Amino acid sequence: MAQLHEFQAKKILAAQGIEIPRGAVAFSPHEAREIAGSVGGEVVVKAQIHSTSRAAAGGIRFAESAAAAESIAAELLGTKIAGNVCQSVLIDEKATIEREFYLGFIIDSVLKRPTLLFSASGGSGIEDRADSMQKLICSIRAEPTIREIRQFIEEAAGEHRNQMADILLRLYRAAKSCEARTAEINPLAILEDGRSVALDARISVDDYAVFRHEDLGIEMARELGHTPTKLERIAWNIEKDDFRGTFYFVEIEQSKIQHLKSKIGFHGAGGGGSMASLDAAQRNGLAPACYVDTSGNPPASKVYRAARIILSIPGIKGYFLSGSGVASQEQFGLARAVVKAFLEVRPTVPAVLRLGGNGEDIAKEIVERFAGQLPATIEAYRKQDTADFCAARLHHLIGIAESKRTKEKSAPTAAKGDFTPTYEFKTKTGRIAFDYSKLDAKASEAIVESCPQRILALENGLPVLAIEREDAERGKCSECLACEFASLDLGLNAVKIDFPIDGLSPKS
């Protein structure tokens, strides 16, 4: 989900007629002063970060004057609060509250239906008062009627039932207008002058709907809980327009793990299996610096880029790949992608790959065939080897590597020598090049035969595209790396596949 900032959420509510405090967002201390001056009186300065603990972390403060608002904004802007860098502050008029309610909207993931939430006990700590929450399961075809909502909250809202019913209906429409998965007003305050005002709001938009809402300015359709890091932005740019499988990448806050000795890059391959493997890593003394999941049959190009990004994380002592163990996706594609990244980066840290699922024997054999060409130990296992066993094995290898300085071995024979591209074509996200000077008839035939999509053919004894170049670029080349590995298996540096990664150093 893509979480909006409070000021964005309030703008959506206001468009549906829900009253919000007077104020505006500021991106500089000077702007904060001007806004506070125009609002007049005491104001609230609220850091615009994605955290539910803003107040406890000092991200919400009161200012009695415009000058004080400017001073507070200067303190907050650019600082890290609850793991988030504060890049803007919301200046709101201070309200005098008589009573607080909680109003919410969610898409119930079990029932797959929109649901309205209401509690007569709003404000901080609502999570601890879950028993007070009432739910109205709504139709997916028609919005609830005001009568239905009024009956739903009648007892809890008491004398305010008409106001609350009206605002709940408007909240429902606000959520629908931006295709939200969740939307909440907490608190919806009854002020001493009788007005009902949304003092705080949170909205998260469905990932798959983000492209229809460019006006929201969503940078990443991810609910990270912190300001995106450089690597998270690089990873998102790979994922956002490539719908072939999934690549999820999140860095774990360094301050939480930098003191631990066994900091590793974690690479999961399959939702539940990834989570279980992450737990196994932690049970066995490893400290994941990231959580990565490549699943849903992603192309090797996407897995390769994931591996490259993981290997670029500074200070990792090992690399752990493990998934469900019974994945339907072809494990040899996964193996090729990771081995390609390792052959290029040549990390000096050990790696353990648990390649369980379809084609796991071939995958294990690929890893073992190239392991001797890498400067550090890389081991492959299959589904009968548990995630705990594999994690423990990596922990052991890290201990060995730490006890002796690893010397880089010579580069693999196939990677040596000049490469002069004489024939090349574009794929969906990269480019494949051939050096014909390295190929004889037998090698050319082997490379053409390696292509599972049969998009290569022999012409004058050399590999060429058997389809139109435009079709290869549109995706008929699945970017499986088979032709490059066929060349490497022959000990030749005759095929090079380039999958560029914007923003990542070529040496990372």
Coordinates of C-alpha atoms in Angstrom, one line a residue:
M1 CA 0.0 0.0 0.0
A2 CA 1.1 3.6 -0.6
Q3 CA 0.6 5.7 2.5
L4 CA -0.2 9.3 2.1
H5 CA 0.9 12.1 4.4
E6 CA -1.6 13.6 6.8
F7 CA -1.9 16.8 4.8
Q8 CA -2.6 14.8 1.6
A9 CA -5.2 12.7 3.4
K10 CA -6.9 15.8 4.8
K11 CA -7.1 17.3 1.4
I12 CA -9.0 14.3 0.2
L13 CA -11.4 14.5 3.2
A14 CA -12.0 18.2 2.6
A15 CA -12.9 17.5 -1.0
Q16 CA -15.8 15.3 0.3
G17 CA -17.0 18.1 2.6
I18 CA -15.4 16.9 5.9
E19 CA -14.2 19.8 7.9
I20 CA -10.4 19.9 8.7
P21 CA -8.5 22.5 10.8
R22 CA -7.4 25.7 9.1
G23 CA -3.8 25.4 8.1
A24 CA -1.4 24.3 5.3
V25 CA 1.8 22.3 4.7
A26 CA 5.1 24.0 4.9
F27 CA 8.4 22.9 3.4
S28 CA 10.6 25.6 5.1
P29 CA 10.7 27.4 8.4
H30 CA 9.8 30.6 6.6
E31 CA 6.7 29.1 5.1
A32 CA 5.7 27.7 8.5
R33 CA 5.9 31.2 10.0
E34 CA 3.7 32.7 7.2
I35 CA 1.1 29.9 7.5
A36 CA 1.0 30.2 11.3
G37 CA 0.6 34.0 11.0
S38 CA -2.3 33.6 8.6
V39 CA -4.0 31.0 10.8
G40 CA -3.5 33.2 13.9
G41 CA -3.4 32.2 17.6
E42 CA -1.8 29.0 18.9
V43 CA -1.1 26.4 16.2
V44 CA 0.1 22.8 16.1
V45 CA 3.3 22.0 14.1
K46 CA 3.1 18.4 12.9
A47 CA 6.0 16.5 11.2
Q48 CA 4.7 14.9 8.0
I49 CA 6.2 11.4 8.4
H50 CA 4.8 7.9 8.1
S51 CA 4.8 6.9 11.8
T52 CA 2.1 6.3 14.4
S53 CA 4.4 7.5 17.2
R54 CA 5.0 11.1 16.0
A55 CA 3.9 12.7 19.3
A56 CA 6.0 10.4 21.4
A57 CA 9.0 11.0 19.2
G58 CA 8.6 14.8 19.4
G59 CA 7.1 15.2 16.0
I60 CA 4.0 17.1 17.1
R61 CA 4.4 20.3 19.0
F62 CA 2.4 23.4 19.9
A63 CA 3.5 27.0 19.0
E64 CA 2.0 30.0 20.6
S65 CA 3.1 32.4 17.9
A66 CA 4.2 32.5 14.3
A67 CA 7.8 33.0 15.4
A68 CA 7.6 29.9 17.6
A69 CA 6.2 27.9 14.7
E70 CA 9.1 28.9 12.6
S71 CA 11.6 27.9 15.3
I72 CA 9.9 24.5 15.7
A73 CA 9.8 23.9 12.0
A74 CA 13.5 24.7 11.8
E75 CA 14.1 22.0 14.4
L76 CA 12.0 19.3 12.7
L77 CA 12.7 19.8 9.0
G78 CA 15.6 17.6 7.8
T79 CA 15.8 15.6 11.0
K80 CA 15.1 12.0 11.5
I81 CA 12.0 11.2 13.6
A82 CA 10.9 7.7 14.3
G83 CA 13.1 6.4 11.4
N84 CA 11.7 9.0 9.0
V85 CA 13.4 12.1 7.6
C86 CA 11.0 15.0 8.1
Q87 CA 10.7 16.9 4.8
S88 CA 7.6 19.0 5.6
V89 CA 5.4 20.1 8.5
L90 CA 1.7 20.7 8.7
I91 CA 0.6 23.9 10.5
D92 CA -2.9 23.4 11.9
E93 CA -4.9 25.7 14.1
K94 CA -5.1 24.4 17.7
A95 CA -8.5 23.0 18.6
T96 CA -10.3 22.9 21.9
I97 CA -11.7 19.4 22.1
E98 CA -14.8 18.3 24.0
R99 CA -15.0 14.7 22.7
E100 CA -13.1 12.4 20.4
F101 CA -14.3 9.6 18.0
Y102 CA -12.6 7.1 15.7
L103 CA -13.9 6.7 12.2
G104 CA -12.3 4.3 9.8
F105 CA -12.6 2.5 6.4
I106 CA -10.8 -0.7 5.4
I107 CA -11.0 -3.2 2.6
D108 CA -11.5 -6.4 4.6
S109 CA -8.9 -8.8 3.2
V110 CA -10.9 -11.9 4.3
L111 CA -14.4 -10.8 3.2
K112 CA -13.0 -8.8 0.3
R113 CA -15.5 -6.1 1.0
P114 CA -15.4 -2.5 2.1
T115 CA -16.0 -2.0 5.8
L116 CA -16.7 1.0 8.0
L117 CA -15.3 1.2 11.5
F118 CA -16.5 3.3 14.4
S119 CA -15.5 3.8 18.0
A120 CA -16.9 6.3 20.5
S121 CA -13.5 6.3 22.1
G122 CA -11.0 8.0 19.6
G123 CA -7.6 9.5 20.2
S124 CA -4.2 8.0 20.9
G125 CA -4.0 4.3 21.9
I126 CA -7.0 3.2 19.8
E127 CA -5.1 0.0 19.0
D128 CA -5.4 -0.9 22.7
R129 CA -9.2 -0.3 22.6
A130 CA -10.0 -2.7 19.7
D131 CA -12.9 -4.1 21.6
S132 CA -14.7 -0.8 21.4
M133 CA -14.6 -0.9 17.6
Q134 CA -17.8 -1.5 15.6
K135 CA -17.8 -2.8 12.0
L136 CA -20.3 -2.3 9.2
I137 CA -19.6 -4.7 6.3
C138 CA -20.7 -2.9 3.1
S139 CA -21.7 -4.1 -0.3
I140 CA -19.1 -4.0 -3.1
R141 CA -21.8 -2.8 -5.5
A142 CA -23.4 0.1 -3.7
E143 CA -22.4 2.5 -1.0
P144 CA -24.1 2.2 2.4
T145 CA -27.2 4.4 3.0
I146 CA -27.2 7.1 5.7
R147 CA -29.9 5.1 7.4
E148 CA -27.8 2.0 7.6
I149 CA -24.9 3.9 9.0
R150 CA -27.0 5.7 11.5
Q151 CA -28.4 2.4 12.8
F152 CA -25.0 1.0 13.0
I153 CA -23.6 3.7 15.3
E154 CA -26.8 4.8 17.0
E155 CA -26.0 3.5 20.4
A156 CA -22.3 4.3 20.5
A157 CA -22.6 7.8 19.0
G158 CA -25.6 8.8 21.0
E159 CA -26.6 12.5 20.4
H160 CA -23.9 12.8 17.7
R161 CA -25.2 9.9 15.6
N162 CA -26.4 12.1 12.7
Q163 CA -23.1 14.0 12.5
M164 CA -21.1 10.8 12.7
A165 CA -23.2 9.0 10.2
D166 CA -22.9 11.9 7.7
I167 CA -19.1 12.0 8.2
L168 CA -18.7 8.2 7.9
L169 CA -20.6 8.3 4.6
R170 CA -18.3 11.1 3.4
L171 CA -15.2 9.1 4.6
Y172 CA -16.5 6.1 2.5
R173 CA -16.7 8.3 -0.5
A174 CA -13.3 9.8 0.1
A175 CA -11.7 6.4 0.4
K176 CA -13.5 5.3 -2.8
S177 CA -12.3 8.4 -4.7
C178 CA -8.7 7.5 -4.3
E179 CA -9.1 3.7 -4.2
A180 CA -7.9 3.5 -0.6
R181 CA -7.2 0.2 1.2
T182 CA -7.5 2.0 4.5
A183 CA -8.6 5.5 5.6
E184 CA -9.1 6.7 9.1
I185 CA -9.9 9.9 11.0
N186 CA -8.5 9.8 14.5
P187 CA -9.6 11.7 16.2
L188 CA -12.8 13.1 14.8
A189 CA -13.2 15.8 17.4
I190 CA -16.3 17.5 18.6
L191 CA -15.1 21.0 19.5
E192 CA -16.5 23.2 22.2
D193 CA -18.3 25.3 19.6
G194 CA -20.1 22.2 18.4
R195 CA -18.2 21.7 15.1
S196 CA -17.0 18.2 14.0
V197 CA -13.4 18.4 12.8
A198 CA -11.0 15.8 11.5
L199 CA -7.9 16.6 13.5
D200 CA -5.8 13.8 12.1
A201 CA -6.1 11.4 9.2
R202 CA -4.3 8.5 7.5
I203 CA -5.0 7.1 4.0
S204 CA -3.2 4.2 2.3
V205 CA -3.9 3.7 -1.4
D206 CA -4.0 0.3 -3.1
D207 CA -0.7 -0.4 -4.9
Y208 CA -2.3 -1.4 -8.1
A209 CA -4.4 1.9 -8.3
V210 CA -1.5 4.3 -7.8
F211 CA -1.0 4.8 -11.6
R212 CA -4.5 6.2 -11.8
H213 CA -3.8 8.9 -9.2
E214 CA -0.8 10.8 -10.4
D215 CA -2.2 13.9 -8.7
L216 CA -1.4 12.3 -5.3
G217 CA 2.4 12.5 -6.1
I218 CA 3.1 9.0 -4.7
E219 CA 6.8 8.3 -5.1
M220 CA 6.6 4.6 -4.1
A221 CA 3.6 2.3 -3.8
R222 CA 5.1 0.8 -0.6
E223 CA 4.2 1.2 3.0
L224 CA 7.7 1.1 4.4
G225 CA 7.2 2.9 7.7
H226 CA 10.3 5.1 7.0
T227 CA 11.6 7.5 4.4
P228 CA 12.7 5.5 1.4
T229 CA 16.5 4.9 1.2
K230 CA 18.6 5.3 -1.9
L231 CA 18.6 1.5 -2.5
E232 CA 14.8 1.2 -1.9
R233 CA 14.3 3.9 -4.5
I234 CA 16.5 2.0 -7.0
A235 CA 14.7 -1.2 -6.3
W236 CA 11.3 0.4 -6.7
N237 CA 12.3 1.9 -10.1
I238 CA 13.0 -1.7 -11.2
E239 CA 9.7 -3.0 -10.0
K240 CA 7.2 -0.3 -10.7
D241 CA 6.9 -0.9 -14.5
D242 CA 7.8 -4.5 -14.7
F243 CA 4.8 -6.7 -13.8
R244 CA 6.6 -10.0 -14.4
G245 CA 6.7 -11.4 -10.9
T246 CA 7.4 -9.4 -7.8
F247 CA 10.5 -7.8 -6.4
Y248 CA 10.0 -6.4 -2.9
F249 CA 13.0 -4.7 -1.2
V250 CA 13.2 -3.0 2.2
E251 CA 16.3 -2.1 4.2
I252 CA 16.3 -2.8 7.9
E253 CA 17.3 0.3 9.9
Q254 CA 21.1 0.1 10.3
S255 CA 21.1 1.4 13.9
K256 CA 19.2 -1.8 14.9
I257 CA 21.8 -4.2 13.5
Q258 CA 25.1 -2.4 13.0
H259 CA 26.4 -3.7 16.3
L260 CA 25.7 -7.3 15.3
K261 CA 28.6 -9.3 13.8
S262 CA 26.6 -11.5 11.4
K263 CA 25.0 -8.8 9.2
I264 CA 23.7 -10.4 6.0
G265 CA 21.9 -9.7 2.8
F266 CA 18.6 -11.6 2.9
H267 CA 17.0 -12.8 -0.3
G268 CA 13.7 -14.6 0.0
A269 CA 11.9 -16.3 -2.9
G270 CA 8.2 -16.8 -2.2
G271 CA 6.1 -14.8 0.3
G272 CA 5.4 -17.2 3.3
G273 CA 8.6 -19.1 2.7
S274 CA 10.6 -15.8 2.7
M275 CA 9.1 -14.8 6.1
A276 CA 9.8 -18.2 7.6
S277 CA 13.4 -18.1 6.2
L278 CA 13.9 -14.6 7.7
D279 CA 12.9 -16.0 11.1
A280 CA 15.2 -18.9 10.6
A281 CA 18.1 -16.5 9.8
Q282 CA 17.5 -14.6 13.0
R283 CA 17.1 -17.8 15.1
N284 CA 20.5 -18.8 13.9
G285 CA 22.4 -15.6 14.9
L286 CA 22.2 -13.8 11.5
A287 CA 21.2 -10.2 11.3
P288 CA 19.4 -9.4 8.0
A289 CA 20.2 -5.9 6.7
C290 CA 17.3 -6.2 4.3
Y291 CA 14.2 -8.1 3.5
V292 CA 13.9 -9.0 -0.1
D293 CA 11.3 -11.2 -1.9
T294 CA 11.5 -12.2 -5.5
S295 CA 8.5 -14.4 -6.3
G296 CA 5.6 -15.0 -8.6
N297 CA 7.9 -16.3 -11.4
P298 CA 10.0 -13.2 -12.0
P299 CA 12.4 -13.1 -14.9
A300 CA 16.0 -13.8 -14.2
S301 CA 16.7 -10.1 -15.1
K302 CA 14.7 -9.0 -12.1
V303 CA 16.2 -11.5 -9.7
Y304 CA 19.7 -10.5 -11.0
R305 CA 19.0 -6.9 -10.2
A306 CA 17.7 -7.8 -6.7
A307 CA 21.0 -9.7 -6.0
R308 CA 23.1 -6.8 -7.3
I309 CA 21.3 -4.4 -5.0
I310 CA 21.6 -6.8 -2.0
L311 CA 25.4 -7.1 -2.6
S312 CA 25.7 -3.4 -2.7
I313 CA 24.6 -3.0 1.0
P314 CA 27.7 -1.9 2.9
G315 CA 29.2 -4.2 5.5
I316 CA 27.3 -7.4 4.9
K317 CA 29.1 -10.6 6.0
G318 CA 27.1 -13.1 4.1
Y319 CA 24.3 -13.7 1.6
F320 CA 21.3 -15.9 2.4
L321 CA 18.8 -17.0 -0.2
S322 CA 15.9 -19.1 0.9
G323 CA 12.2 -19.5 0.0
S324 CA 9.4 -21.8 0.5
G325 CA 11.3 -24.9 -0.6
V326 CA 8.4 -26.1 -2.9
A327 CA 8.2 -23.2 -5.4
S328 CA 6.7 -23.8 -8.8
Q329 CA 9.0 -21.3 -10.4
E330 CA 12.1 -22.7 -12.1
Q331 CA 14.9 -22.6 -9.7
F332 CA 17.6 -22.8 -12.4
G333 CA 16.5 -19.3 -13.5
L334 CA 17.0 -18.1 -10.0
A335 CA 20.4 -19.7 -9.8
R336 CA 21.6 -18.2 -13.0
A337 CA 20.5 -14.7 -11.9
V338 CA 22.3 -14.9 -8.6
V339 CA 25.4 -16.5 -10.0
K340 CA 25.6 -13.8 -12.7
A341 CA 25.5 -11.1 -10.0
F342 CA 28.2 -12.9 -8.0
L343 CA 30.4 -13.4 -11.1
E344 CA 30.2 -9.7 -11.8
V345 CA 30.5 -8.3 -8.3
R346 CA 32.8 -11.1 -6.9
P347 CA 31.9 -10.6 -3.3
T348 CA 34.4 -11.8 -0.7
V349 CA 31.6 -13.0 1.7
P350 CA 30.1 -16.5 1.8
A351 CA 26.7 -17.3 0.5
V352 CA 24.2 -20.1 1.1
L353 CA 21.4 -20.6 -1.5
R354 CA 18.4 -22.8 -0.6
L355 CA 16.9 -23.5 -4.0
G356 CA 13.8 -25.6 -3.3
G357 CA 11.3 -26.3 -6.0
N358 CA 10.9 -27.0 -9.7
G359 CA 14.3 -27.7 -11.3
E360 CA 16.2 -27.6 -8.0
D361 CA 18.7 -30.2 -9.1
I362 CA 19.7 -28.2 -12.1
A363 CA 19.9 -25.0 -10.1
K364 CA 22.2 -26.6 -7.5
E365 CA 24.4 -27.9 -10.2
I366 CA 24.7 -24.5 -11.8
V367 CA 25.8 -22.9 -8.5
E368 CA 28.3 -25.7 -7.8
R369 CA 29.7 -25.4 -11.3
F370 CA 30.6 -21.8 -10.9
A371 CA 31.4 -21.8 -7.2
G372 CA 35.1 -22.5 -7.8
Q373 CA 35.4 -19.3 -9.8
L374 CA 34.3 -17.1 -7.0
P375 CA 36.5 -15.6 -4.3
A376 CA 34.4 -16.8 -1.4
T377 CA 32.4 -19.9 -0.6
I378 CA 29.0 -20.3 -2.1
E379 CA 26.9 -23.3 -1.3
A380 CA 23.6 -24.5 -2.8
Y381 CA 21.0 -26.7 -1.1
R382 CA 17.6 -28.2 -2.0
K383 CA 14.2 -28.4 -0.3
Q384 CA 15.1 -31.3 1.9
D385 CA 17.6 -29.0 3.7
T386 CA 15.6 -26.8 6.0
A387 CA 15.9 -23.1 6.2
D388 CA 17.3 -23.4 9.8
F389 CA 20.0 -25.8 8.6
C390 CA 20.9 -23.5 5.8
A391 CA 21.0 -20.4 8.0
A392 CA 23.1 -22.2 10.5
R393 CA 25.4 -23.3 7.7
L394 CA 25.9 -19.6 6.6
H395 CA 26.6 -18.6 10.2
H396 CA 29.3 -21.2 10.3
L397 CA 30.8 -20.1 7.0
I398 CA 30.8 -16.4 8.2
G399 CA 32.7 -17.5 11.3
I400 CA 35.3 -19.3 9.1
A401 CA 35.6 -16.3 6.7
E402 CA 36.1 -13.9 9.7
S403 CA 38.8 -16.0 11.1
K404 CA 40.9 -15.9 8.0
R405 CA 41.4 -13.2 5.3
T406 CA 39.8 -14.4 2.1
K407 CA 42.1 -13.9 -0.9
E408 CA 40.4 -13.2 -4.2
K409 CA 40.9 -16.0 -6.7
S410 CA 41.6 -15.3 -10.3
A411 CA 38.7 -14.4 -12.6
P412 CA 37.0 -17.2 -14.4
T413 CA 38.5 -18.1 -17.7
A414 CA 35.3 -17.4 -19.5
A415 CA 35.3 -13.8 -18.2
K416 CA 38.8 -13.0 -19.5
G417 CA 39.6 -11.6 -22.8
D418 CA 38.2 -8.7 -24.9
F419 CA 34.6 -8.7 -25.9
T420 CA 33.7 -7.1 -29.2
P421 CA 30.0 -7.1 -29.9
T422 CA 29.2 -7.9 -33.5
Y423 CA 25.5 -8.6 -33.2
E424 CA 23.1 -7.4 -30.5
F425 CA 19.5 -6.8 -29.8
K426 CA 17.4 -5.2 -27.1
T427 CA 15.2 -7.1 -24.6
K428 CA 12.4 -5.7 -22.5
T429 CA 14.9 -4.3 -19.9
G430 CA 18.3 -5.0 -21.3
R431 CA 20.5 -5.8 -24.2
I432 CA 22.1 -9.1 -25.4
A433 CA 25.3 -9.0 -27.4
F434 CA 27.3 -11.7 -29.3
D435 CA 31.0 -11.7 -30.2
Y436 CA 31.0 -13.8 -33.3
S437 CA 34.8 -13.9 -33.3
K438 CA 34.6 -16.3 -30.4
L439 CA 32.1 -18.7 -32.0
D440 CA 32.5 -21.7 -34.2
A441 CA 29.7 -23.8 -35.7
K442 CA 29.4 -26.1 -32.7
A443 CA 29.4 -23.3 -30.1
S444 CA 26.8 -21.4 -32.1
E445 CA 24.5 -24.4 -32.3
A446 CA 24.8 -25.0 -28.5
I447 CA 23.9 -21.3 -27.8
V448 CA 20.9 -21.4 -30.1
E449 CA 19.7 -24.7 -28.6
S450 CA 19.9 -23.3 -25.1
C451 CA 17.2 -20.7 -25.8
P452 CA 13.9 -22.1 -24.3
Q453 CA 11.7 -19.6 -26.2
R454 CA 13.4 -20.5 -29.5
I455 CA 13.8 -16.9 -30.4
L456 CA 17.4 -17.6 -31.7
A457 CA 18.3 -19.3 -35.0
L458 CA 21.4 -20.0 -37.0
E459 CA 22.2 -17.9 -40.0
N460 CA 25.5 -18.5 -41.8
G461 CA 26.4 -20.7 -38.8
L462 CA 26.0 -17.9 -36.2
P463 CA 23.2 -17.1 -33.8
V464 CA 20.7 -14.4 -34.8
L465 CA 17.2 -13.5 -33.8
A466 CA 14.5 -15.7 -35.2
I467 CA 11.9 -13.1 -34.5
E468 CA 11.5 -9.4 -35.2
R469 CA 13.7 -7.2 -33.0
E470 CA 10.6 -5.3 -31.9
D471 CA 9.1 -8.5 -30.6
A472 CA 12.2 -9.4 -28.6
E473 CA 12.1 -5.9 -27.0
R474 CA 8.4 -6.3 -26.3
G475 CA 9.1 -9.3 -24.2
K476 CA 9.3 -12.4 -26.3
C477 CA 12.8 -12.7 -25.0
S478 CA 12.1 -13.7 -21.4
E479 CA 15.6 -12.6 -20.2
C480 CA 16.3 -16.0 -18.8
L481 CA 20.1 -15.8 -19.2
A482 CA 20.2 -19.3 -20.8
C483 CA 22.3 -18.2 -23.8
E484 CA 24.9 -16.4 -21.7
F485 CA 25.3 -19.4 -19.4
A486 CA 25.6 -21.7 -22.5
S487 CA 28.5 -19.6 -23.6
L488 CA 30.1 -19.7 -20.1
D489 CA 29.6 -23.5 -20.0
L490 CA 31.7 -23.7 -23.2
G491 CA 34.4 -21.6 -21.5
L492 CA 33.7 -18.7 -23.9
N493 CA 33.2 -15.0 -23.5
A494 CA 30.9 -14.9 -26.5
V495 CA 27.6 -13.7 -25.1
K496 CA 27.1 -10.7 -22.8
I497 CA 23.8 -9.7 -21.3
D498 CA 23.5 -6.2 -19.8
F499 CA 20.7 -5.5 -17.4
P500 CA 21.4 -1.9 -16.3
I501 CA 20.4 -0.7 -12.9
D502 CA 19.8 3.1 -12.7
G503 CA 21.4 4.7 -9.7
L504 CA 23.6 1.7 -8.8
S505 CA 27.4 1.9 -9.2
P506 CA 28.6 -0.6 -11.8
K507 CA 31.1 -1.8 -9.2
S508 CA 28.5 -2.4 -6.5

